Each structure stands twice: as structure tokens, then as C-alpha cells.
Amino acid sequence: MLETIKIARPGFWPTHVWFYLLPFAGRDMFGSTPFWLGCFYVSFPLGLLLYGWNDLGDYVSDRCNPRKDSWLFGGRPDEAMRQRLPWIIAAVQVPFLIAFVIIGGWWMLLWFAAVLLTNATYNTLGFKRLPVLDLLNQIGYLLIFLLGSWLCGVPQLNAATMVFSALFAMQSHLFGQLMDIEEDRIAERHNTAITLGAVPSKWLLVGIMLVEVAISWTYFQSPIVAGFMFAGAIFFSLDALAGPKQYPPLFTKLFFVAWNLIVIATMHFVWRYGVFLVD
């Protein structure tokens, strides 16, 4: 059981929940059973689907990845676990599929179909090994917003927040590729970071963050988001100027611990004040 939880990458759950909360900004949903059901689903069950499926095809690179086999970055399933994993993933999803259809109607089948399609293109069709497509595939994380809206009957987020969040998902994925760039070379991948190289990928990261700064400064109700993204752009600009060095494991662990602390600390702030609502 512990290995299954580790495969679902608990280190990513706070970000999933943070995304899930955005459509509920300023709304009292804490007495709602569908709200809490969706909140739980986007942690362990969705994490198991996303990252368990990913681990089935990444065992070559994961064997030499020092970040793996951790609660932050996921497990390193052996052959026996990889044989059982598809059945475990399916068994965990089925109760939520039934519950979501009962609560939200047959439309929820389309939501699960979209999640499966997004994962199939990334893992089975190999988008994760193709430049540009590997980043565009991350737009699928916006389905977390759609889940909250359909399950609990709240309005969907505005276009500015959608675009910002899609860019944020792509930026986070590119940063993950930079952390794994040597392991991905061993696995003979040709993703965006490998194709561009470390330094150009870091400048691409800076460019994405500056677009996020522009969106958040123009549309959102708080300059804090713009300031945070601008600080990130400065950091990665200095990082790009420092050269193509790979991030050491200790740095990545500390970075993700700090990130999770920020995410947890800002959840109430983002929900209470509707930071990502259009001004």
C-alpha cells in the first residue's frame, strides 16, 4: 500500500488541490460532500492515474534517477508492481467514476474520457518524448478546473486564468525536464529540454514566466502573483547565465519542499480573495 501511495507522488498533491480550489474562490463549499469528494480525488486517485501510468513507461530512466523512490517525486516500481499497477489504477478510479456520474450526470464520463485521452497521448502515443507536444500536453491539467465546475455546479474560470494556468503547467513540466535531463538522455528521449539544450530551455522558461507576469499584472486582482512570477524569471535568468549545469538532487528536493509550503500557505489566501478572478 505504501508503495502505491508513493507512486501517486504525494509531493504533487498540494498543487493539484490548489488548482482544484480556484473555481471556488469566495464560495463556501466546505459543507459540500461533492466538493470534498473531488478534493480527495485530485490527490491520491488522480495522482495514481497520472503518475502511475507515466511510471509504466519510464522504468529505464527511473532506474538511474536519484530523485525517484521518494514521497516527493514518486516511486520506482519493480517488475512485479508494474504488472499489477494497471489493475490497481483501474480499481481506484471506478468508484469515483460511478460517484461522479451519480452526482454530476453523464457529462462526467466525458471528463474521465478526456483524462484518459490526455494520458494516452502523453504516455502510450509517446508525446512525452516529442518536443513541443510534451509541453502542450500539459494543458490537460486544466481538466482539474472542469472537474470542480461540473461536479459542484460552479461557474468555470475566466479565459485569462485558463491561459495563465496552462502556461504554468507547461513551465512546471519544462522545469521537471531540466531536472531529469541527463536521465532522459540515457533513455534516448527527444523531449523539449533535450532538443533545445539546457540553457535555451531555461530561457524558454524565463519567456513563459514573463508572459505569465504580463497576464497576471493585466487581469488579476493582486500584484503578488505578478511579483512572484517575475522573481522566478529573474532566478532562471541568472541560472541560464550560469550555464547548462544540472540541478543537484538536494536542490530539487529543497525546491519542491519550499514550493509545497508556499502552495499550502497560499491556499486560503487564493480561495478567500479570489486572486485569479478578473479585475
PDB file of N, CA and C in Angstrom, residues 52-90:
ATOM      1  N   GLY A  52       1.197   6.937 -12.105  1.00  0.00           N
ATOM      2  CA  GLY A  52       1.364   5.502 -12.232  1.00  0.00           C
ATOM      3  C   GLY A  52       1.473   5.096 -13.693  1.00  0.00           C
ATOM      4  N   TRP A  53       0.612   5.660 -14.527  1.00  0.00           N
ATOM      5  CA  TRP A  53       0.667   5.398 -15.966  1.00  0.00           C
ATOM      6  C   TRP A  53       2.014   5.847 -16.533  1.00  0.00           C
ATOM      7  N   ASN A  54       2.480   6.990 -16.058  1.00  0.00           N
ATOM      8  CA  ASN A  54       3.770   7.504 -16.514  1.00  0.00           C
ATOM      9  C   ASN A  54       4.914   6.566 -16.119  1.00  0.00           C
ATOM     10  N   ASP A  55       4.863   6.035 -14.900  1.00  0.00           N
ATOM     11  CA  ASP A  55       5.934   5.167 -14.414  1.00  0.00           C
ATOM     12  C   ASP A  55       6.018   3.854 -15.184  1.00  0.00           C
ATOM     13  N   LEU A  56       4.906   3.422 -15.767  1.00  0.00           N
ATOM     14  CA  LEU A  56       4.919   2.173 -16.523  1.00  0.00           C
ATOM     15  C   LEU A  56       5.863   2.248 -17.724  1.00  0.00           C
ATOM     16  N   GLY A  57       6.016   3.444 -18.285  1.00  0.00           N
ATOM     17  CA  GLY A  57       6.896   3.582 -19.443  1.00  0.00           C
ATOM     18  C   GLY A  57       8.225   4.223 -19.154  1.00  0.00           C
ATOM     19  N   ASP A  58       8.458   4.606 -17.883  1.00  0.00           N
ATOM     20  CA  ASP A  58       9.684   5.341 -17.549  1.00  0.00           C
ATOM     21  C   ASP A  58      10.666   4.535 -16.724  1.00  0.00           C
ATOM     22  N   TYR A  59      10.494   3.227 -16.668  1.00  0.00           N
ATOM     23  CA  TYR A  59      11.330   2.452 -15.749  1.00  0.00           C
ATOM     24  C   TYR A  59      12.804   2.500 -16.128  1.00  0.00           C
ATOM     25  N   VAL A  60      13.137   2.719 -17.420  1.00  0.00           N
ATOM     26  CA  VAL A  60      14.547   2.777 -17.826  1.00  0.00           C
ATOM     27  C   VAL A  60      15.218   4.003 -17.239  1.00  0.00           C
ATOM     28  N   SER A  61      14.608   5.174 -17.435  1.00  0.00           N
ATOM     29  CA  SER A  61      15.201   6.396 -16.896  1.00  0.00           C
ATOM     30  C   SER A  61      15.066   6.483 -15.385  1.00  0.00           C
ATOM     31  N   ASP A  62      13.994   5.911 -14.824  1.00  0.00           N
ATOM     32  CA  ASP A  62      13.786   5.984 -13.375  1.00  0.00           C
ATOM     33  C   ASP A  62      14.830   5.177 -12.604  1.00  0.00           C
ATOM     34  N   ARG A  63      15.360   4.131 -13.218  1.00  0.00           N
ATOM     35  CA  ARG A  63      16.357   3.314 -12.526  1.00  0.00           C
ATOM     36  C   ARG A  63      17.607   4.104 -12.169  1.00  0.00           C
ATOM     37  N   CYS A  64      17.941   5.124 -12.979  1.00  0.00           N
ATOM     38  CA  CYS A  64      19.155   5.906 -12.724  1.00  0.00           C
ATOM     39  C   CYS A  64      18.838   7.317 -12.241  1.00  0.00           C
ATOM     40  N   ASN A  65      17.592   7.542 -11.842  1.00  0.00           N
ATOM     41  CA  ASN A  65      17.184   8.863 -11.390  1.00  0.00           C
ATOM     42  C   ASN A  65      17.242   8.917  -9.863  1.00  0.00           C
ATOM     43  N   PRO A  66      18.163   9.718  -9.302  1.00  0.00           N
ATOM     44  CA  PRO A  66      18.295   9.757  -7.843  1.00  0.00           C
ATOM     45  C   PRO A  66      17.101  10.388  -7.136  1.00  0.00           C
ATOM     46  N   ARG A  67      16.248  11.096  -7.861  1.00  0.00           N
ATOM     47  CA  ARG A  67      15.076  11.719  -7.240  1.00  0.00           C
ATOM     48  C   ARG A  67      13.943  10.731  -7.016  1.00  0.00           C
ATOM     49  N   LYS A  68      13.961   9.634  -7.767  1.00  0.00           N
ATOM     50  CA  LYS A  68      12.856   8.691  -7.682  1.00  0.00           C
ATOM     51  C   LYS A  68      12.933   7.840  -6.417  1.00  0.00           C
ATOM     52  N   ASP A  69      11.857   7.101  -6.173  1.00  0.00           N
ATOM     53  CA  ASP A  69      11.677   6.316  -4.956  1.00  0.00           C
ATOM     54  C   ASP A  69      11.642   7.232  -3.739  1.00  0.00           C
ATOM     55  N   SER A  70      10.828   8.292  -3.860  1.00  0.00           N
ATOM     56  CA  SER A  70      10.669   9.252  -2.767  1.00  0.00           C
ATOM     57  C   SER A  70       9.217   9.698  -2.717  1.00  0.00           C
ATOM     58  N   TRP A  71       8.811  10.236  -1.575  1.00  0.00           N
ATOM     59  CA  TRP A  71       7.441  10.708  -1.416  1.00  0.00           C
ATOM     60  C   TRP A  71       7.193  11.983  -2.201  1.00  0.00           C
ATOM     61  N   LEU A  72       8.242  12.715  -2.518  1.00  0.00           N
ATOM     62  CA  LEU A  72       8.092  13.934  -3.297  1.00  0.00           C
ATOM     63  C   LEU A  72       7.935  13.654  -4.780  1.00  0.00           C
ATOM     64  N   PHE A  73       8.787  12.789  -5.328  1.00  0.00           N
ATOM     65  CA  PHE A  73       8.888  12.623  -6.772  1.00  0.00           C
ATOM     66  C   PHE A  73       8.408  11.272  -7.280  1.00  0.00           C
ATOM     67  N   GLY A  74       7.850  10.463  -6.424  1.00  0.00           N
ATOM     68  CA  GLY A  74       7.256   9.215  -6.883  1.00  0.00           C
ATOM     69  C   GLY A  74       8.101   7.984  -6.641  1.00  0.00           C
ATOM     70  N   GLY A  75       7.460   6.836  -6.846  1.00  0.00           N
ATOM     71  CA  GLY A  75       8.110   5.560  -6.584  1.00  0.00           C
ATOM     72  C   GLY A  75       8.959   5.073  -7.748  1.00  0.00           C
ATOM     73  N   ARG A  76       9.541   3.925  -7.526  1.00  0.00           N
ATOM     74  CA  ARG A  76      10.320   3.241  -8.559  1.00  0.00           C
ATOM     75  C   ARG A  76       9.834   1.797  -8.594  1.00  0.00           C
ATOM     76  N   PRO A  77       8.646   1.561  -9.208  1.00  0.00           N
ATOM     77  CA  PRO A  77       8.029   0.229  -9.134  1.00  0.00           C
ATOM     78  C   PRO A  77       8.883  -0.844  -9.804  1.00  0.00           C
ATOM     79  N   ASP A  78       8.972  -2.003  -9.145  1.00  0.00           N
ATOM     80  CA  ASP A  78       9.693  -3.118  -9.740  1.00  0.00           C
ATOM     81  C   ASP A  78       8.799  -3.828 -10.753  1.00  0.00           C
ATOM     82  N   GLU A  79       9.316  -4.893 -11.343  1.00  0.00           N
ATOM     83  CA  GLU A  79       8.584  -5.593 -12.402  1.00  0.00           C
ATOM     84  C   GLU A  79       7.251  -6.136 -11.900  1.00  0.00           C
ATOM     85  N   ALA A  80       7.240  -6.695 -10.700  1.00  0.00           N
ATOM     86  CA  ALA A  80       6.002  -7.248 -10.153  1.00  0.00           C
ATOM     87  C   ALA A  80       4.943  -6.154  -9.962  1.00  0.00           C
ATOM     88  N   MET A  81       5.364  -5.019  -9.454  1.00  0.00           N
ATOM     89  CA  MET A  81       4.434  -3.915  -9.261  1.00  0.00           C
ATOM     90  C   MET A  81       3.944  -3.366 -10.593  1.00  0.00           C
ATOM     91  N   ARG A  82       4.808  -3.295 -11.587  1.00  0.00           N
ATOM     92  CA  ARG A  82       4.379  -2.803 -12.898  1.00  0.00           C
ATOM     93  C   ARG A  82       3.337  -3.725 -13.523  1.00  0.00           C
ATOM     94  N   GLN A  83       3.393  -5.000 -13.220  1.00  0.00           N
ATOM     95  CA  GLN A  83       2.389  -5.933 -13.719  1.00  0.00           C
ATOM     96  C   GLN A  83       1.030  -5.692 -13.052  1.00  0.00           C
ATOM     97  N   ARG A  84       1.045  -5.349 -11.771  1.00  0.00           N
ATOM     98  CA  ARG A  84      -0.201  -5.141 -11.032  1.00  0.00           C
ATOM     99  C   ARG A  84      -0.757  -3.727 -11.188  1.00  0.00           C
ATOM    100  N   LEU A  85       0.103  -2.800 -11.512  1.00  0.00           N
ATOM    101  CA  LEU A  85      -0.252  -1.382 -11.438  1.00  0.00           C
ATOM    102  C   LEU A  85      -1.455  -0.995 -12.294  1.00  0.00           C
ATOM    103  N   PRO A  86      -1.583  -1.445 -13.550  1.00  0.00           N
ATOM    104  CA  PRO A  86      -2.778  -1.054 -14.325  1.00  0.00           C
ATOM    105  C   PRO A  86      -4.086  -1.461 -13.651  1.00  0.00           C
ATOM    106  N   TRP A  87      -4.105  -2.638 -13.025  1.00  0.00           N
ATOM    107  CA  TRP A  87      -5.316  -3.100 -12.348  1.00  0.00           C
ATOM    108  C   TRP A  87      -5.586  -2.287 -11.088  1.00  0.00           C
ATOM    109  N   ILE A  88      -4.516  -1.909 -10.387  1.00  0.00           N
ATOM    110  CA  ILE A  88      -4.689  -1.079  -9.188  1.00  0.00           C
ATOM    111  C   ILE A  88      -5.234   0.292  -9.574  1.00  0.00           C
ATOM    112  N   ILE A  89      -4.684   0.880 -10.625  1.00  0.00           N
ATOM    113  CA  ILE A  89      -5.143   2.185 -11.093  1.00  0.00           C
ATOM    114  C   ILE A  89      -6.631   2.124 -11.444  1.00  0.00           C
ATOM    115  N   ALA A  90      -7.014   1.097 -12.209  1.00  0.00           N
ATOM    116  CA  ALA A  90      -8.415   0.955 -12.623  1.00  0.00           C
ATOM    117  C   ALA A  90      -9.337   0.765 -11.425  1.00  0.00           C
TER     118      ALA A  90
END
